[in-house]
mmCIF file of C-alpha atoms in Angstrom:
data_model
loop_
_atom_site.group_PDB
_atom_site.id
_atom_site.type_symbol
_atom_site.label_atom_id
_atom_site.label_comp_id
_atom_site.label_asym_id
_atom_site.label_seq_id
_atom_site.Cartn_x
_atom_site.Cartn_y
_atom_site.Cartn_z
ATOM 1 C CA UNK A 269 -272.993 59.538 -51.991
ATOM 2 C CA UNK A 270 -269.608 60.713 -50.790
ATOM 3 C CA UNK A 271 -267.627 63.947 -50.968
ATOM 4 C CA UNK A 272 -263.890 63.421 -50.409
ATOM 5 C CA UNK A 273 -261.385 66.102 -49.341
ATOM 6 C CA UNK A 274 -257.617 65.836 -49.775
ATOM 7 C CA UNK A 275 -254.582 66.441 -51.988
ATOM 8 C CA UNK A 276 -255.199 63.665 -54.532
ATOM 9 C CA UNK A 277 -257.324 65.004 -57.417
ATOM 10 C CA UNK A 278 -257.873 61.477 -58.750
ATOM 11 C CA UNK A 279 -259.532 60.387 -55.481
ATOM 12 C CA UNK A 280 -261.029 63.618 -54.078
ATOM 13 C CA UNK A 281 -263.797 65.897 -55.311
ATOM 14 C CA UNK A 282 -262.434 68.803 -53.234
ATOM 15 C CA UNK A 283 -258.659 69.151 -53.548
ATOM 16 C CA UNK A 284 -256.592 71.019 -50.986
ATOM 17 C CA UNK A 285 -252.874 71.271 -51.720
ATOM 18 C CA UNK A 286 -251.525 72.456 -48.363
ATOM 19 C CA UNK A 287 -248.978 71.048 -45.947
ATOM 20 C CA UNK A 288 -250.645 68.873 -43.337
ATOM 21 C CA UNK A 289 -253.474 67.781 -45.632
ATOM 22 C CA UNK A 290 -253.440 64.078 -46.499
ATOM 23 C CA UNK A 291 -253.953 62.603 -49.970
ATOM 24 C CA UNK A 292 -257.382 61.440 -48.769
ATOM 25 C CA UNK A 293 -257.988 63.555 -45.685
ATOM 26 C CA UNK A 294 -261.707 63.270 -44.924
ATOM 27 C CA UNK A 295 -265.016 62.289 -46.458
ATOM 28 C CA UNK A 296 -268.587 63.452 -45.970
ATOM 29 C CA UNK A 297 -271.045 60.603 -46.451
ATOM 30 C CA UNK A 298 -274.620 61.469 -47.438
ATOM 31 C CA UNK A 299 -277.263 58.902 -46.503
ATOM 32 C CA UNK A 300 -280.186 60.954 -47.708
ATOM 33 C CA UNK A 301 -282.334 58.174 -49.072
ATOM 34 C CA UNK A 302 -281.957 55.829 -46.104
ATOM 35 C CA UNK A 303 -281.937 58.103 -43.070
ATOM 36 C CA UNK A 304 -281.427 61.688 -44.203
ATOM 37 C CA UNK A 305 -278.223 61.831 -42.138
ATOM 38 C CA UNK A 306 -274.725 62.991 -43.081
ATOM 39 C CA UNK A 307 -271.503 61.752 -41.537
ATOM 40 C CA UNK A 308 -267.926 63.034 -41.416
ATOM 41 C CA UNK A 309 -265.123 60.459 -41.500
ATOM 42 C CA UNK A 310 -261.503 61.431 -40.751
ATOM 43 C CA UNK A 311 -259.165 59.472 -43.035
ATOM 44 C CA UNK A 312 -256.015 61.375 -42.070
ATOM 45 C CA UNK A 313 -253.212 61.034 -39.576
ATOM 46 C CA UNK A 314 -253.060 64.839 -39.192
ATOM 47 C CA UNK A 315 -256.558 65.333 -37.841
ATOM 48 C CA UNK A 316 -259.979 66.603 -38.814
ATOM 49 C CA UNK A 317 -261.933 68.883 -36.506
ATOM 50 C CA UNK A 318 -265.667 69.254 -35.950
ATOM 51 C CA UNK A 319 -266.733 72.406 -34.126
ATOM 52 C CA UNK A 320 -263.101 72.948 -33.012
ATOM 53 C CA UNK A 321 -262.779 69.458 -31.494
ATOM 54 C CA UNK A 322 -260.504 66.861 -33.024
ATOM 55 C CA UNK A 323 -262.271 63.695 -34.134
ATOM 56 C CA UNK A 324 -260.856 60.776 -32.172
ATOM 57 C CA UNK A 325 -260.273 57.466 -33.875
ATOM 58 C CA UNK A 326 -262.285 54.561 -32.522
ATOM 59 C CA UNK A 327 -259.267 52.921 -30.970
ATOM 60 C CA UNK A 328 -255.779 54.155 -30.248
ATOM 61 C CA UNK A 329 -254.153 51.099 -31.795
ATOM 62 C CA UNK A 330 -254.553 49.366 -35.089
ATOM 63 C CA UNK A 331 -256.582 46.330 -35.998
ATOM 64 C CA UNK A 332 -255.818 43.539 -38.441
ATOM 65 C CA UNK A 333 -257.867 43.057 -41.574
ATOM 66 C CA UNK A 334 -256.905 40.462 -44.167
ATOM 67 C CA UNK A 335 -253.404 40.247 -42.716
ATOM 68 C CA UNK A 336 -252.822 44.006 -42.851
ATOM 69 C CA UNK A 337 -252.951 46.533 -40.027
ATOM 70 C CA UNK A 338 -255.318 49.441 -40.517
ATOM 71 C CA UNK A 339 -256.635 52.364 -38.514
ATOM 72 C CA UNK A 340 -260.291 52.528 -37.508
ATOM 73 C CA UNK A 341 -261.292 55.953 -38.759
ATOM 74 C CA UNK A 342 -263.311 58.360 -36.646
ATOM 75 C CA UNK A 343 -266.838 58.898 -37.948
ATOM 76 C CA UNK A 344 -269.468 61.241 -36.567
ATOM 77 C CA UNK A 345 -272.827 62.603 -37.628
ATOM 78 C CA UNK A 346 -272.869 66.216 -38.839
ATOM 79 C CA UNK A 347 -275.762 68.655 -39.051
ATOM 80 C CA UNK A 348 -276.538 72.076 -40.500
ATOM 81 C CA UNK A 349 -274.264 74.732 -38.982
ATOM 82 C CA UNK A 350 -271.427 72.394 -37.951
ATOM 83 C CA UNK A 351 -267.910 73.667 -38.645
ATOM 84 C CA UNK A 352 -265.489 71.204 -40.263
ATOM 85 C CA UNK A 353 -261.810 72.241 -40.251
ATOM 86 C CA UNK A 354 -258.518 70.668 -41.322
ATOM 87 C CA UNK A 355 -255.154 71.482 -39.817
ATOM 88 C CA UNK A 356 -252.905 72.820 -42.506
ATOM 89 C CA UNK A 357 -249.631 74.557 -41.699
ATOM 90 C CA UNK A 358 -248.047 77.044 -39.316
ATOM 91 C CA UNK A 359 -247.634 80.628 -40.439
ATOM 92 C CA UNK A 360 -245.723 83.076 -38.233
ATOM 93 C CA UNK A 361 -246.057 80.682 -35.310
ATOM 94 C CA UNK A 362 -249.859 80.532 -35.434
ATOM 95 C CA UNK A 363 -251.913 77.601 -36.629
ATOM 96 C CA UNK A 364 -253.719 78.208 -39.877
ATOM 97 C CA UNK A 365 -256.848 76.222 -40.651
ATOM 98 C CA UNK A 366 -258.921 75.482 -43.675
ATOM 99 C CA UNK A 367 -262.552 74.859 -42.956
ATOM 100 C CA UNK A 368 -266.141 74.690 -44.106
ATOM 101 C CA UNK A 369 -269.496 75.389 -42.513
ATOM 102 C CA UNK A 370 -272.000 72.579 -43.161
ATOM 103 C CA UNK A 371 -275.045 73.903 -45.015
ATOM 104 C CA UNK A 372 -277.583 71.079 -45.456
#
């Protein structure tokens, strides 16, 4: 199962309509039946943060798939107590964040 975050209500279960949030920003993937693990995948160009560290994409460039270039999205395992945050917008010169604490 997957839980998608982003601006697009037709594609995301959790919608966030803020500047700096992508249409499909990130997804949490639940693999409960197979391994019991959960993973966070950053789908954005603006960044997704886990425990205050930006998830890095697997390669700095792009790769070709079926004649099209695409990014290789960063994916990492998450556990109970992890903090997932999304960059949103600047307010009075300070970065504002929107985030969630993982409660599995």
